[in-house]
Short mmCIF file of C-alpha atoms in Angstrom, two decimals:
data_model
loop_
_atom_site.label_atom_id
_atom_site.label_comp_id
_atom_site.label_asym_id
_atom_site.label_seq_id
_atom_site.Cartn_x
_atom_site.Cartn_y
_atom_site.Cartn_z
CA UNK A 1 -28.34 -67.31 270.35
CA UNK A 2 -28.61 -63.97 272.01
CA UNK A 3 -25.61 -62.75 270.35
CA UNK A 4 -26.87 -63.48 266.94
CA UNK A 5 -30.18 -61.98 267.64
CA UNK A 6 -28.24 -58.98 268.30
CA UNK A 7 -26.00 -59.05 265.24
CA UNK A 8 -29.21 -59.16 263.43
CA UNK A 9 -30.72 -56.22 265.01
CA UNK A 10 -27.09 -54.30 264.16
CA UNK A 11 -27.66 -55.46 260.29
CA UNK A 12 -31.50 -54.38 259.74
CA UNK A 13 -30.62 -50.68 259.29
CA UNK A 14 -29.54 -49.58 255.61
CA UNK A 15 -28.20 -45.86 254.57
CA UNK A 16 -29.03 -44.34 251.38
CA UNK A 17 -27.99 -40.66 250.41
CA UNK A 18 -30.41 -38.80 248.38
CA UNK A 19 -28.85 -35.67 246.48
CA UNK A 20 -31.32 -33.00 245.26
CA UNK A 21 -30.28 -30.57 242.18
CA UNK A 22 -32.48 -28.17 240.79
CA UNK A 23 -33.35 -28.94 237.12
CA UNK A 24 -30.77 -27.78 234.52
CA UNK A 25 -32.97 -24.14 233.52
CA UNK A 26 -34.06 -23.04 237.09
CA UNK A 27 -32.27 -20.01 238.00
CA UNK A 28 -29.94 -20.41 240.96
CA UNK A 29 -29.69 -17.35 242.98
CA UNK A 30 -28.24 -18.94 246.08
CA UNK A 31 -25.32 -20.92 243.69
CA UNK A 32 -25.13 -17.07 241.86
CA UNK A 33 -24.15 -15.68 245.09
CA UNK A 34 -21.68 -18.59 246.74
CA UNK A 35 -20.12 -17.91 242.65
CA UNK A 36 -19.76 -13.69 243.07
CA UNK A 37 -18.39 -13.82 246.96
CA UNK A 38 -15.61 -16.58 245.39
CA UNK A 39 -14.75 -14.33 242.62
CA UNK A 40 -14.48 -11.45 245.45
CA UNK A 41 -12.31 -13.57 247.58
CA UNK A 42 -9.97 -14.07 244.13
CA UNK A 43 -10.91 -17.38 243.25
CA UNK A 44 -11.19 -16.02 239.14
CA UNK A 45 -11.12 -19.84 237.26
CA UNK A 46 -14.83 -20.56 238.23
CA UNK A 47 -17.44 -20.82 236.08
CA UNK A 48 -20.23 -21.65 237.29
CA UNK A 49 -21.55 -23.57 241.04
CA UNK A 50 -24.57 -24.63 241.82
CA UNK A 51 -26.19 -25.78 245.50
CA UNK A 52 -28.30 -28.11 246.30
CA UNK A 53 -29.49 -30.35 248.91
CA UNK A 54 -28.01 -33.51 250.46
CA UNK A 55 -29.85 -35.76 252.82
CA UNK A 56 -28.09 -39.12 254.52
CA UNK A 57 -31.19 -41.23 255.53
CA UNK A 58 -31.49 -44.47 258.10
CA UNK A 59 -33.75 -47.31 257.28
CA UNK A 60 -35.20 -49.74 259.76
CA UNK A 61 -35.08 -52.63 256.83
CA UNK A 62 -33.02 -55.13 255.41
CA UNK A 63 -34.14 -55.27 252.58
CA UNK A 64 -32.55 -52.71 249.80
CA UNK A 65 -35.40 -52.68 247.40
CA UNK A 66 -37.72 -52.18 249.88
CA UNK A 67 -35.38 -49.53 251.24
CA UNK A 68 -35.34 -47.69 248.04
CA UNK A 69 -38.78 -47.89 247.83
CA UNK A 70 -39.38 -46.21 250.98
CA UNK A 71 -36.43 -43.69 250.13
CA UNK A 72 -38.37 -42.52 247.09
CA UNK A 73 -41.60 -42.32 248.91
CA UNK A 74 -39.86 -39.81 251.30
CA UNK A 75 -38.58 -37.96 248.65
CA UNK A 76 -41.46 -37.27 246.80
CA UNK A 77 -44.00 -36.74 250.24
CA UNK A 78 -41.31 -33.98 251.37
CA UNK A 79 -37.55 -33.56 250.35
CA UNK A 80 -37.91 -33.05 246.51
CA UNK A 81 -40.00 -30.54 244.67
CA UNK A 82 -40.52 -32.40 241.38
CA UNK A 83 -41.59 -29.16 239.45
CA UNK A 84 -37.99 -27.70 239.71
CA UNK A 85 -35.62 -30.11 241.29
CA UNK A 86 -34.60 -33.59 240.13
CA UNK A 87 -33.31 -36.18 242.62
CA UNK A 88 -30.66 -39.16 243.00
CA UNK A 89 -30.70 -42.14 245.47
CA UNK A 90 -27.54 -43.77 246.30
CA UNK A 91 -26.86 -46.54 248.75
CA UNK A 92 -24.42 -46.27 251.20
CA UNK B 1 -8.03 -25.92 212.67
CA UNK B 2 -10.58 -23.38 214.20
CA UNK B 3 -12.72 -26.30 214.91
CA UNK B 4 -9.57 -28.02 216.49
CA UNK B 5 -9.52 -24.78 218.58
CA UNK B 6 -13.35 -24.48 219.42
CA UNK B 7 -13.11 -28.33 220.77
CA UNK B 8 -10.20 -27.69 222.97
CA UNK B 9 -12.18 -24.72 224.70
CA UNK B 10 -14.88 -27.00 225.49
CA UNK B 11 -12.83 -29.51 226.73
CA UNK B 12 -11.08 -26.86 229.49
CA UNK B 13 -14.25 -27.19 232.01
CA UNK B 14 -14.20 -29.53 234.56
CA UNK B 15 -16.82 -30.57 236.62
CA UNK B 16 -16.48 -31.45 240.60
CA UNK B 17 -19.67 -32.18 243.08
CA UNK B 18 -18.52 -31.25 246.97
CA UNK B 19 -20.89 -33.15 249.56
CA UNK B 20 -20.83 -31.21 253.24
CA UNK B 21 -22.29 -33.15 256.42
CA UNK B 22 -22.44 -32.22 260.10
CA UNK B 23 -19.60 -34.14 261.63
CA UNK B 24 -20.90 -37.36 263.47
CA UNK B 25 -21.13 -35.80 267.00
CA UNK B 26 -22.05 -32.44 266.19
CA UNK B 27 -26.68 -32.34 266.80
CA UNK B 28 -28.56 -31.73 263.32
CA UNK B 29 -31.86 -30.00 264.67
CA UNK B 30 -32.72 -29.53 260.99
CA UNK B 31 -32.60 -33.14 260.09
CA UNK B 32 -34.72 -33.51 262.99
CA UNK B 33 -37.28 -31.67 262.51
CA UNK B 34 -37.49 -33.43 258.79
CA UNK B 35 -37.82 -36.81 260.48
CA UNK B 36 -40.38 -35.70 262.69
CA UNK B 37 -42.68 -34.13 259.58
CA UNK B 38 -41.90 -37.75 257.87
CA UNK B 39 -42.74 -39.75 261.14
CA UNK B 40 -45.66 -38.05 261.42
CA UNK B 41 -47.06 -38.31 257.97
CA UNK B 42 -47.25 -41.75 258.04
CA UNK B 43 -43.43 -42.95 257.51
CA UNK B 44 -42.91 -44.84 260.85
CA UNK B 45 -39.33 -47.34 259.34
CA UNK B 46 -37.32 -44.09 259.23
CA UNK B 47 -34.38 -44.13 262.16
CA UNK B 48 -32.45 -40.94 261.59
CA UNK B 49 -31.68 -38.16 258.75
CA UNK B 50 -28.97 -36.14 258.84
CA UNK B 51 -29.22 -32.98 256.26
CA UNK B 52 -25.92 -31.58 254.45
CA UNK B 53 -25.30 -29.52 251.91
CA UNK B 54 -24.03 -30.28 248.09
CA UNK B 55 -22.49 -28.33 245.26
CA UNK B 56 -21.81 -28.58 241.96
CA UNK B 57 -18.80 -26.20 240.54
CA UNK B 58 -17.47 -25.74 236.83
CA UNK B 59 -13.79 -25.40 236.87
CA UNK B 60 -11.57 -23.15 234.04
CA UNK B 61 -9.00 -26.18 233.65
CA UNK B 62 -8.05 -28.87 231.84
CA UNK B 63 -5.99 -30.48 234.81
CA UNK B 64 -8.05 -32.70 237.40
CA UNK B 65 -5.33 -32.21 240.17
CA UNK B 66 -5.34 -28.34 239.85
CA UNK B 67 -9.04 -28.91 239.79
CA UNK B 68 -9.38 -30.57 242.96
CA UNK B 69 -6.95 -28.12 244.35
CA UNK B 70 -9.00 -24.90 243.37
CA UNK B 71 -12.00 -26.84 244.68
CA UNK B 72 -10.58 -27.72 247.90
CA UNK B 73 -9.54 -23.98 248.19
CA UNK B 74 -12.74 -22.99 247.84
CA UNK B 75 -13.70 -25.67 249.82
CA UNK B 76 -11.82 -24.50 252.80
CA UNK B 77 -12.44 -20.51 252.29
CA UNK B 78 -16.20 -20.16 251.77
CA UNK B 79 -18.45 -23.45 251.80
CA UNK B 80 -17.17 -25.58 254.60
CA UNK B 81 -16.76 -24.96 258.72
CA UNK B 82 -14.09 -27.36 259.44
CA UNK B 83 -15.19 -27.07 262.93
CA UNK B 84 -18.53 -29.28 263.04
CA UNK B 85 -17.85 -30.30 259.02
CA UNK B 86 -16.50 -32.57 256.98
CA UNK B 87 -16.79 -32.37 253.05
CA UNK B 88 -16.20 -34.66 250.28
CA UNK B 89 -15.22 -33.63 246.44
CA UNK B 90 -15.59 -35.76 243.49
CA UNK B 91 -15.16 -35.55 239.59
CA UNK B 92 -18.43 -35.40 237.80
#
């Protein structure tokens, strides 16, 4: 009985990703500058990169929607600016 | 046959997404301190975050192995520190 109480304790943690872009027209200086040191370093076939932001997050719930809920509620309170960056939540 | 032509330019871009995380050992102050801001704004279920970083890189090439390989090259030269990193690549 003990032993399942801990094998339930194990399974109420979920881990979601969340992967922040800026929005397709917001200038990227910090991508722009990753892109010119490559082309320095002789990497010449690249067009383009862009960075963003990647967060792996721990949930105390066994639930998934739930999780996701929460997950998007941390998102918007801090990780995400939703004027210039868009956002994608992925379970893991 | 110029349209034939102006279709296979757009076709030579390829699109890859690299995901970098702190390797599991290695301390992520920065993560930290963005689960202590959440904690104390209210969001008490939250166990751990771990921040990383993520990329998005247009490729000259029609090829998805010569792709990956360019991307992994630039992987490995610029955006990773195989030391306390691990990264991840994958067609977009």
């Amino acid at each position: 009985m003990e032993r399942q109480f801990q094998l339930n304790l194990k399974k109420s943690k979920l881990k979601f990703s969340v992967t922040v872009t800026l929005k397709k027209d917001v200038l990227d200086p910090q991508g722009k500058v990753v892109l010119n040191t490559l082309t320095n370093l002789g990497m010449t076939s690249l067009q383009n990169i862009r960075q963003g932001k990647f967060f792996e997050i721990d949930i105390e719930t066994k639930d998934q929607l739930e999780g996701e809920k929460k997950v998007k509620e941390v998102c918007e309170k801090l990780l995400v600016n939703l004027i210039i960056e868009d956002y994608k939540i992925n379970k893991l």
